[in-house]
Amino acid sequence: MCGIVGYIGKRNAQSILVEGLKKLEYRGYDSAGIAMFTTDGLQVRKAKGRLAVLESNLETAPLEGTVGIGHTRWATHGKPSDVNSHPHTDGSMKFSVVHNGIIENYLELKEELIAQGHRFVSETDTEVISHLISREYDGDIVKAVQRAIRHMRGAYALGVLTEYEPDRLVAVRNASPLIIGIGDGEHYIGSDIPAILEHTRDVFILNDGEMAVLTKDAVELMTIEGNFISREMIYVDWDVARAEKAGFDHFMLKEIHEQPKAYRDTMRGRIDEEGRSVILPELKMTANDIRAIRNVHIVACGTAYHAGLIGKTVLENCARLPVEVDVASEYRYRSPLITPETLVIVVSQSGETADTLAALREAKRCGARVLAITNVVGSSVAREADDVLITWAGPEIAVASTKAYTSQLIAFYLFGLYCAQTLGTQDAAWIAEVLAALQSLPEQVENMLEQAETVRAYAEEIAQHEHLFFIGRGVDYAVVMEGSLKLKEISYIHSEAYAAGELKHGTLALIEDGIPVIALATQSALLEKTVSNIKEVKARGAVVLGISDTGHVAALGKAVDHVLAIPATHPLLTPALSVVPLQLLAYYASLARGNDVDKPRNLAKSVTVE
C-alpha cells in the first residue's frame, strides 16, 4: 500500500513532497524518497526507514526545484533498503519513476533489457519501468510512457519525470488508485486525497487505463492509447481525518471494503493466463520437495490461527496431506512430532508475532521445512522461513484484522491447488473449476458489501445483549470462530463459537430466552444436520440469524428468525465470502455501543512479546 505524491508549479517542491508523504504515513511504509529537477539535473534522495530519516538527509543536502515526485514504499519485490526504495531511475539518471502496484512480467522484461545492455541496481519490479521508458524515448515522454506500458502486465499507478522535458509530469493509472489535484499555476498527483488536500480540494480521479500530462499551467487527460478525454472535476469536502479513510468513518470499514482489491492483488501473477493452473515462482521448493512432504503443521495466533483452520481443510482436500493446526504459543511446549518430511506453515500478518516466530525457529531446529504466509516483505518471519508467500493485502491500520485474514485464505487456496497440481491428487478439470470460482470472489464480495445496511440492522439488535453464540459445522465452524473473535475484539460482547453438533454436550445449558445465536450453514452435506442443531436452540428460546448461500438460504430460512444470503461459490471457497457479513456485524455492533472501532481496549496490532 505505497504512497505517491507529485508536484509541478512555481514553489519549491521539496517541502510539498515531504509534507504530502507525511499525510500518507497512515498507509504504512518501510522507506521513502523524492526525485526533483534541480539546476544540477534530476536528483534523487531516498532512504530506508521512517520519513524522519529522509528529512534528515534533506536537511544536510536540500534540493531546490519546482517539479518532483515522492514515494513511501511498502516492500513487494526486494527487502526494505535504500537501494530498493523509490523513486527509481534508468542507468543514465535521466528518467525517474514512482510506482504503486506489481508488474507481473518484470523478470521477463528485465532479462530482455539486460540483453540489450541495461544494468540494474535494485531487486524491484519498478526499476524495470524506468529502463523501459528510457529505451522507448525518442523525444516525447508521453509517447515513451505509452509504448513502455504496452509491454507491462500487472497493476500500476505511475508518476514519471524525465530530465529531457522538465516542464512535464506524467501520471498513469491501471488497477491502482491515482488522483490529479488542480491548483493555480500548479498541479499535483497523489495516490490518495490526503497527500494533496492541504493545497487543493479540486481533483480529477483517473480511471483504469487513463493517464494525465501535467504542466504548471494545464492538465491533459487521455487514455493510455492517447485519446483525449474530458472529466468533471470533483470538489473534496472531507476533512483530513476522513480523507485518510477514503471517506469511510473508520479504518476497519475501509479495510473491509478493500478486500476485493486484496483478493485480486494476492492472486495477481499467480494464476496462468488461461486460468487453469497456479504459478508460484517465489517458492524455492521443488516438485520433489512437495512430493517428500508427509504431514503439515500450521502454526499461528489469533485471526491467523483461524485462517490456518481453513488452510487445514484446503490442504487436506486439495493435496490429501494430513494437517495439524496449532496455536503458536502452545506449539513449542507440546513437543510436536516434527521430522524432515514435515512442512510447517507459519502464518502472521506482521511477520513479527513473537510466538509464531519462536515456533518457526523450533520447527527449523527440528529439521522441518518452513513456509511463511505473511503480509510484510522483509519481516523476521519472511527472512527466516525457507519459503514465503506474501499476501498483498497492504497495511492494516485497524487493530481488528479483516483484509489480512481473507488474503491469508487466498494464499492457502493458491498453495493447496499448487500442491494438488504437483501431486496429481486432483484432476485438471477440478482445479480449473476451483480457480474460476476463486477469480470470481472479488466481484462477489463487492456485491455483498452493497448490502451492508442489512447487516447493520441486525448488528444494532445484538448490540443490546451481553452474551451471544455462533454455531457452524465443517469450515463454517472455523469461520464462526473468527466471527466470534471479531465481535469480542471490538464490541466487547461476550461471544462463543461452537461446533453445532457439540451443543447437546453441555452448551445448551447456556441457551435462554431471547439470547442471539448466529448460525452459519453453507455446506450442502451438513445443512440438514445444522438445521437440526438450530431447532435445538430455537426450542430453548434463542433468536437465530441464519447465514447461507443463495442455493440453501430458502431451506435455512424456514428454521431461523432472520436470514442472510451470501453468493454461491465452490464449497471450499465459502469462508472467503461468509466471513464478510460477520466482519460487518462486529463493526456495526461496536459502532452501536459507542466504542473506538479501530483501537479496541487492551489490544495491539502486532504482538511482539510472548
Short mmCIF file of N, CA and C in Angstrom, two decimals, residues 1-5 17 21 29-36 42-51 54 57-58 63 68-89 93 95-103 106 121-130 152 155-161 176 191:
data_model
loop_
_atom_site.label_atom_id
_atom_site.label_comp_id
_atom_site.label_asym_id
_atom_site.label_seq_id
_atom_site.Cartn_x
_atom_site.Cartn_y
_atom_site.Cartn_z
N MET A 1 0.86 -1.18 0.00
CA MET A 1 0.00 0.00 0.00
C MET A 1 0.89 1.22 0.00
N CYS A 2 1.66 1.41 -1.07
CA CYS A 2 2.62 2.50 -1.16
C CYS A 2 1.89 3.83 -1.36
N GLY A 3 2.64 4.92 -1.17
CA GLY A 3 2.07 6.26 -1.35
C GLY A 3 2.83 7.03 -2.41
N ILE A 4 2.09 7.77 -3.24
CA ILE A 4 2.68 8.59 -4.30
C ILE A 4 2.22 10.02 -4.11
N VAL A 5 3.14 10.97 -4.32
CA VAL A 5 2.80 12.38 -4.40
C VAL A 5 3.68 13.00 -5.48
N LEU A 17 6.46 17.87 -1.31
CA LEU A 17 6.54 16.41 -1.44
C LEU A 17 6.65 15.74 -0.08
N LEU A 21 3.95 13.26 1.67
CA LEU A 21 4.26 11.90 2.11
C LEU A 21 3.89 11.69 3.57
N TYR A 29 4.55 1.98 5.53
CA TYR A 29 5.67 2.05 4.60
C TYR A 29 6.94 1.62 5.32
N ASP A 30 7.98 1.32 4.52
CA ASP A 30 9.26 0.93 5.11
C ASP A 30 10.42 1.78 4.61
N SER A 31 10.15 2.67 3.65
CA SER A 31 11.19 3.56 3.12
C SER A 31 10.51 4.70 2.39
N ALA A 32 11.27 5.73 2.07
CA ALA A 32 10.69 6.90 1.41
C ALA A 32 11.74 7.59 0.56
N GLY A 33 11.27 8.36 -0.43
CA GLY A 33 12.21 9.08 -1.27
C GLY A 33 11.53 10.10 -2.15
N ILE A 34 12.33 11.02 -2.70
CA ILE A 34 11.83 12.01 -3.65
C ILE A 34 12.82 12.14 -4.79
N ALA A 35 12.32 12.59 -5.94
CA ALA A 35 13.16 12.96 -7.08
C ALA A 35 12.71 14.33 -7.54
N MET A 36 13.67 15.22 -7.84
CA MET A 36 13.35 16.58 -8.27
C MET A 36 14.29 17.04 -9.37
N LEU A 42 18.37 15.99 -12.74
CA LEU A 42 17.49 15.15 -11.94
C LEU A 42 18.24 14.62 -10.72
N GLN A 43 17.73 14.89 -9.53
CA GLN A 43 18.37 14.45 -8.30
C GLN A 43 17.40 13.58 -7.49
N VAL A 44 17.93 12.53 -6.87
CA VAL A 44 17.12 11.60 -6.10
C VAL A 44 17.67 11.50 -4.68
N ARG A 45 16.78 11.55 -3.69
CA ARG A 45 17.13 11.28 -2.31
C ARG A 45 16.15 10.24 -1.78
N LYS A 46 16.65 9.16 -1.20
CA LYS A 46 15.76 8.13 -0.68
C LYS A 46 16.47 7.37 0.44
N ALA A 47 15.66 6.79 1.32
CA ALA A 47 16.25 6.12 2.48
C ALA A 47 15.28 5.12 3.07
N LYS A 48 15.83 4.01 3.55
CA LYS A 48 15.06 3.04 4.31
C LYS A 48 14.66 3.65 5.65
N GLY A 49 13.50 3.25 6.14
CA GLY A 49 13.07 3.70 7.46
C GLY A 49 11.98 4.75 7.39
N ARG A 50 11.78 5.44 8.50
CA ARG A 50 10.73 6.43 8.59
C ARG A 50 11.08 7.69 7.81
N LEU A 51 10.08 8.51 7.59
CA LEU A 51 10.28 9.75 6.84
C LEU A 51 11.30 10.66 7.52
N LEU A 54 14.64 10.37 5.87
CA LEU A 54 14.72 11.14 4.62
C LEU A 54 14.83 12.63 4.92
N ASN A 57 18.30 13.59 5.86
CA ASN A 57 19.18 13.65 4.69
C ASN A 57 18.97 14.93 3.90
N LEU A 58 17.70 15.35 3.80
CA LEU A 58 17.40 16.56 3.02
C LEU A 58 17.83 17.82 3.75
N LEU A 63 17.21 19.98 -1.68
CA LEU A 63 17.02 20.08 -3.13
C LEU A 63 16.21 21.33 -3.44
N GLY A 68 8.70 17.70 -8.95
CA GLY A 68 9.23 16.50 -8.31
C GLY A 68 8.17 15.45 -8.05
N ILE A 69 8.64 14.27 -7.69
CA ILE A 69 7.78 13.15 -7.31
C ILE A 69 8.30 12.55 -6.02
N GLY A 70 7.41 11.98 -5.22
CA GLY A 70 7.80 11.35 -3.96
C GLY A 70 7.06 10.05 -3.74
N HIS A 71 7.59 9.24 -2.80
CA HIS A 71 7.04 7.90 -2.63
C HIS A 71 7.33 7.37 -1.24
N THR A 72 6.33 6.72 -0.64
CA THR A 72 6.56 5.88 0.53
C THR A 72 6.34 4.45 0.09
N ARG A 73 7.29 3.57 0.36
CA ARG A 73 7.26 2.20 -0.18
C ARG A 73 6.84 1.19 0.88
N TRP A 74 5.97 0.29 0.48
CA TRP A 74 5.64 -0.92 1.24
C TRP A 74 6.24 -2.05 0.42
N ALA A 75 7.29 -2.69 0.90
CA ALA A 75 8.11 -3.59 0.10
C ALA A 75 7.29 -4.72 -0.53
N THR A 76 7.51 -4.92 -1.81
CA THR A 76 6.99 -6.10 -2.51
C THR A 76 8.16 -6.88 -3.10
N HIS A 77 8.79 -6.33 -4.12
CA HIS A 77 9.92 -7.01 -4.75
C HIS A 77 11.22 -6.47 -4.17
N GLY A 78 11.84 -7.28 -3.33
CA GLY A 78 13.08 -6.86 -2.70
C GLY A 78 12.83 -6.33 -1.30
N LYS A 79 13.75 -6.65 -0.40
CA LYS A 79 13.62 -6.26 1.00
C LYS A 79 13.69 -4.75 1.16
N PRO A 80 13.22 -4.21 2.27
CA PRO A 80 13.39 -2.78 2.53
C PRO A 80 14.87 -2.40 2.59
N SER A 81 15.26 -1.44 1.78
CA SER A 81 16.65 -0.97 1.76
C SER A 81 16.69 0.37 1.04
N ASP A 82 17.81 1.07 1.18
CA ASP A 82 17.97 2.34 0.47
C ASP A 82 17.86 2.14 -1.04
N VAL A 83 18.54 1.13 -1.55
CA VAL A 83 18.60 0.95 -3.00
C VAL A 83 17.26 0.49 -3.57
N ASN A 84 16.48 -0.25 -2.78
CA ASN A 84 15.18 -0.70 -3.28
C ASN A 84 14.08 0.35 -3.12
N SER A 85 14.38 1.42 -2.41
CA SER A 85 13.41 2.49 -2.22
C SER A 85 13.13 3.21 -3.54
N HIS A 86 11.96 3.84 -3.61
CA HIS A 86 11.60 4.68 -4.76
C HIS A 86 11.98 6.13 -4.45
N PRO A 87 12.13 6.98 -5.45
CA PRO A 87 11.98 6.76 -6.88
C PRO A 87 13.13 5.94 -7.47
N HIS A 88 12.84 5.30 -8.62
CA HIS A 88 13.85 4.55 -9.35
C HIS A 88 14.18 5.29 -10.65
N THR A 89 15.41 5.10 -11.11
CA THR A 89 15.87 5.75 -12.33
C THR A 89 16.41 4.73 -13.31
N MET A 93 20.28 8.11 -15.38
CA MET A 93 19.75 9.05 -14.40
C MET A 93 18.99 10.19 -15.07
N PHE A 95 15.70 9.52 -16.31
CA PHE A 95 14.29 9.19 -16.15
C PHE A 95 14.06 8.69 -14.73
N SER A 96 12.97 9.14 -14.13
CA SER A 96 12.67 8.71 -12.77
C SER A 96 11.20 8.32 -12.67
N VAL A 97 10.94 7.26 -11.86
CA VAL A 97 9.60 6.69 -11.75
C VAL A 97 9.29 6.40 -10.29
N VAL A 98 8.05 6.69 -9.88
CA VAL A 98 7.48 6.13 -8.66
C VAL A 98 6.31 5.25 -9.08
N HIS A 99 6.09 4.18 -8.32
CA HIS A 99 5.15 3.14 -8.78
C HIS A 99 4.47 2.49 -7.59
N ASN A 100 3.16 2.41 -7.63
CA ASN A 100 2.39 1.55 -6.74
C ASN A 100 1.86 0.38 -7.57
N GLY A 101 1.90 -0.83 -7.01
CA GLY A 101 1.38 -1.99 -7.72
C GLY A 101 2.44 -3.04 -7.94
N ILE A 102 2.16 -3.94 -8.86
CA ILE A 102 3.06 -5.05 -9.14
C ILE A 102 3.11 -5.27 -10.66
N ILE A 103 4.31 -5.35 -11.20
CA ILE A 103 4.50 -5.69 -12.61
C ILE A 103 4.73 -7.20 -12.68
N TYR A 106 7.85 -8.65 -14.80
CA TYR A 106 9.06 -7.84 -14.70
C TYR A 106 10.33 -8.65 -14.95
N VAL A 121 20.31 -2.04 -10.52
CA VAL A 121 20.96 -1.95 -9.22
C VAL A 121 20.06 -2.43 -8.08
N SER A 122 18.75 -2.57 -8.33
CA SER A 122 17.82 -2.95 -7.26
C SER A 122 17.21 -4.31 -7.55
N GLU A 123 16.43 -4.79 -6.57
CA GLU A 123 15.69 -6.05 -6.72
C GLU A 123 14.25 -5.82 -7.16
N THR A 124 13.88 -4.59 -7.44
CA THR A 124 12.48 -4.24 -7.61
C THR A 124 11.97 -4.47 -9.03
N ASP A 125 10.64 -4.57 -9.13
CA ASP A 125 10.00 -4.59 -10.45
C ASP A 125 9.92 -3.18 -11.01
N THR A 126 9.91 -2.16 -10.15
CA THR A 126 9.74 -0.78 -10.59
C THR A 126 10.91 -0.28 -11.42
N GLU A 127 12.11 -0.69 -11.07
CA GLU A 127 13.28 -0.22 -11.82
C GLU A 127 13.17 -0.59 -13.30
N VAL A 128 12.51 -1.70 -13.58
CA VAL A 128 12.30 -2.11 -14.97
C VAL A 128 11.54 -1.03 -15.74
N ILE A 129 10.58 -0.37 -15.08
CA ILE A 129 9.75 0.62 -15.76
C ILE A 129 10.60 1.79 -16.24
N SER A 130 11.49 2.28 -15.38
CA SER A 130 12.32 3.42 -15.77
C SER A 130 13.21 3.06 -16.95
N MET A 152 3.97 -4.01 -20.36
CA MET A 152 3.84 -4.36 -18.95
C MET A 152 2.51 -5.05 -18.66
N ALA A 155 -0.49 -4.40 -12.22
CA ALA A 155 -1.18 -3.25 -11.65
C ALA A 155 -0.16 -2.13 -11.45
N TYR A 156 -0.55 -0.92 -11.79
CA TYR A 156 0.39 0.17 -11.59
C TYR A 156 -0.31 1.53 -11.54
N ALA A 157 0.16 2.35 -10.62
CA ALA A 157 -0.04 3.79 -10.66
C ALA A 157 1.36 4.38 -10.77
N LEU A 158 1.58 5.25 -11.74
CA LEU A 158 2.92 5.75 -12.03
C LEU A 158 2.97 7.27 -11.99
N GLY A 159 4.09 7.77 -11.48
CA GLY A 159 4.48 9.16 -11.69
C GLY A 159 5.82 9.14 -12.38
N VAL A 160 5.95 9.87 -13.50
CA VAL A 160 7.14 9.77 -14.35
C VAL A 160 7.70 11.16 -14.66
N LEU A 161 9.02 11.29 -14.51
CA LEU A 161 9.74 12.51 -14.88
C LEU A 161 10.88 12.15 -15.81
N SER A 176 -4.57 0.62 -9.87
CA SER A 176 -4.03 1.15 -8.62
C SER A 176 -4.37 2.63 -8.56
N SER A 191 -1.59 9.34 -4.68
CA SER A 191 -2.24 8.04 -4.63
C SER A 191 -3.48 8.08 -3.76
#
